[in-house]
C-alpha cells in the first residue's frame, strides 16, 4: 500500500481507497456493512469507488428495516 484516502459519507466512515504498489490499481477496503459487497473491489478511478460506496450506503440507509413495509412474522 502506497497511499490511501478515507471514504466518509454523511459523517459515516465507510472504508478507504488504497493505491497499490503498481501506482495504478485502486482497491476499496470496506469497513461498513452497507458497502461490504465492494470490499477489495478494484477500479481505475478512485472517484468511481467513492460514488459506488455512497450510493450503496444511502440506499441501505433509506430502506426500512422491516423490508419495505411488509409484515414481519
Short mmCIF file of N, CA, C and O in Angstrom, two decimals, residues 26-59:
data_model
loop_
_atom_site.label_atom_id
_atom_site.label_comp_id
_atom_site.label_asym_id
_atom_site.label_seq_id
_atom_site.Cartn_x
_atom_site.Cartn_y
_atom_site.Cartn_z
N UNK A 26 -6.38 0.74 -7.72
CA UNK A 26 -7.00 1.27 -6.50
C UNK A 26 -8.01 0.25 -6.01
O UNK A 26 -8.89 -0.16 -6.76
N UNK A 27 -7.88 -0.13 -4.75
CA UNK A 27 -8.72 -1.16 -4.16
C UNK A 27 -9.50 -0.54 -3.01
O UNK A 27 -8.99 0.27 -2.25
N UNK A 28 -10.76 -0.96 -2.87
CA UNK A 28 -11.61 -0.44 -1.79
C UNK A 28 -11.56 -1.40 -0.61
O UNK A 28 -11.77 -2.60 -0.76
N UNK A 29 -11.29 -0.85 0.58
CA UNK A 29 -11.35 -1.61 1.82
C UNK A 29 -12.62 -1.22 2.54
O UNK A 29 -12.74 -0.08 3.00
N UNK A 30 -13.60 -2.10 2.60
CA UNK A 30 -14.89 -1.80 3.21
C UNK A 30 -14.83 -1.97 4.73
O UNK A 30 -14.36 -2.99 5.23
N UNK A 31 -15.33 -0.97 5.44
CA UNK A 31 -15.38 -1.04 6.90
C UNK A 31 -16.81 -0.99 7.42
O UNK A 31 -17.05 -1.25 8.59
N UNK A 32 -17.77 -0.67 6.57
CA UNK A 32 -19.18 -0.53 6.96
C UNK A 32 -19.97 -1.63 6.27
O UNK A 32 -19.75 -1.93 5.09
N UNK A 33 -20.91 -2.24 6.99
CA UNK A 33 -21.69 -3.35 6.42
C UNK A 33 -22.42 -2.98 5.14
O UNK A 33 -22.57 -3.82 4.26
N UNK A 34 -22.87 -1.75 5.00
CA UNK A 34 -23.64 -1.36 3.82
C UNK A 34 -22.83 -1.40 2.53
O UNK A 34 -23.40 -1.49 1.45
N UNK A 35 -21.50 -1.35 2.64
CA UNK A 35 -20.64 -1.37 1.45
C UNK A 35 -19.77 -2.63 1.39
O UNK A 35 -18.86 -2.72 0.57
N UNK A 36 -20.08 -3.60 2.23
CA UNK A 36 -19.30 -4.84 2.28
C UNK A 36 -19.17 -5.52 0.90
O UNK A 36 -18.11 -6.06 0.59
N UNK A 37 -20.21 -5.48 0.03
CA UNK A 37 -20.04 -6.10 -1.30
C UNK A 37 -18.93 -5.47 -2.15
O UNK A 37 -18.48 -6.07 -3.11
N UNK A 38 -18.50 -4.26 -1.80
CA UNK A 38 -17.44 -3.59 -2.56
C UNK A 38 -16.04 -3.89 -2.02
O UNK A 38 -15.05 -3.44 -2.59
N UNK A 39 -15.95 -4.65 -0.93
CA UNK A 39 -14.65 -4.94 -0.32
C UNK A 39 -13.71 -5.59 -1.34
O UNK A 39 -14.08 -6.53 -2.03
N UNK A 40 -12.52 -5.03 -1.45
CA UNK A 40 -11.47 -5.46 -2.39
C UNK A 40 -11.84 -5.24 -3.85
O UNK A 40 -11.16 -5.75 -4.74
N UNK A 41 -12.87 -4.48 -4.10
CA UNK A 41 -13.26 -4.14 -5.47
C UNK A 41 -12.19 -3.21 -6.06
O UNK A 41 -11.68 -2.33 -5.39
N UNK A 42 -11.85 -3.41 -7.32
CA UNK A 42 -10.80 -2.64 -7.97
C UNK A 42 -11.39 -1.87 -9.15
O UNK A 42 -12.11 -2.43 -9.96
N UNK A 43 -11.07 -0.58 -9.23
CA UNK A 43 -11.45 0.27 -10.36
C UNK A 43 -10.29 1.20 -10.66
O UNK A 43 -9.46 1.48 -9.80
N UNK A 44 -10.27 1.72 -11.87
CA UNK A 44 -9.17 2.59 -12.29
C UNK A 44 -9.23 3.96 -11.60
O UNK A 44 -8.20 4.54 -11.28
N UNK A 45 -10.42 4.46 -11.37
CA UNK A 45 -10.57 5.80 -10.80
C UNK A 45 -11.10 5.73 -9.37
O UNK A 45 -12.13 5.09 -9.13
N UNK A 46 -10.44 6.40 -8.41
CA UNK A 46 -10.91 6.36 -7.03
C UNK A 46 -12.30 6.97 -6.86
O UNK A 46 -13.07 6.56 -6.00
N UNK A 47 -12.65 7.94 -7.69
CA UNK A 47 -13.97 8.56 -7.59
C UNK A 47 -15.07 7.57 -7.92
O UNK A 47 -16.18 7.66 -7.39
N UNK A 48 -14.81 6.61 -8.80
CA UNK A 48 -15.80 5.58 -9.12
C UNK A 48 -16.13 4.75 -7.88
O UNK A 48 -17.28 4.46 -7.61
N UNK A 49 -15.10 4.37 -7.14
CA UNK A 49 -15.31 3.58 -5.92
C UNK A 49 -16.08 4.39 -4.88
O UNK A 49 -16.98 3.89 -4.23
N UNK A 50 -15.73 5.66 -4.73
CA UNK A 50 -16.40 6.52 -3.76
C UNK A 50 -17.86 6.70 -4.12
O UNK A 50 -18.74 6.63 -3.26
N UNK A 51 -18.16 6.92 -5.40
CA UNK A 51 -19.55 7.06 -5.84
C UNK A 51 -20.36 5.80 -5.58
O UNK A 51 -21.49 5.85 -5.12
N UNK A 52 -19.77 4.65 -5.89
CA UNK A 52 -20.47 3.39 -5.65
C UNK A 52 -20.72 3.15 -4.17
O UNK A 52 -21.80 2.70 -3.78
N UNK A 53 -19.74 3.47 -3.34
CA UNK A 53 -19.90 3.30 -1.89
C UNK A 53 -20.99 4.23 -1.36
O UNK A 53 -21.82 3.82 -0.55
N UNK A 54 -20.99 5.47 -1.81
CA UNK A 54 -22.01 6.44 -1.37
C UNK A 54 -23.40 5.97 -1.78
O UNK A 54 -24.35 6.04 -0.99
N UNK A 55 -23.54 5.49 -2.99
CA UNK A 55 -24.83 5.02 -3.48
C UNK A 55 -25.34 3.86 -2.64
O UNK A 55 -26.49 3.85 -2.21
N UNK A 56 -24.48 2.87 -2.39
CA UNK A 56 -24.88 1.71 -1.59
C UNK A 56 -25.24 2.11 -0.16
O UNK A 56 -26.22 1.63 0.40
N UNK A 57 -24.44 2.99 0.44
CA UNK A 57 -24.70 3.42 1.81
C UNK A 57 -26.04 4.15 1.91
O UNK A 57 -26.85 3.84 2.77
N UNK A 58 -26.27 5.10 1.02
CA UNK A 58 -27.51 5.87 1.07
C UNK A 58 -28.73 5.00 0.76
O UNK A 58 -29.79 5.19 1.33
N UNK A 59 -28.57 4.06 -0.15
CA UNK A 59 -29.68 3.15 -0.49
C UNK A 59 -30.01 2.27 0.72
O UNK A 59 -31.18 2.06 1.05
#
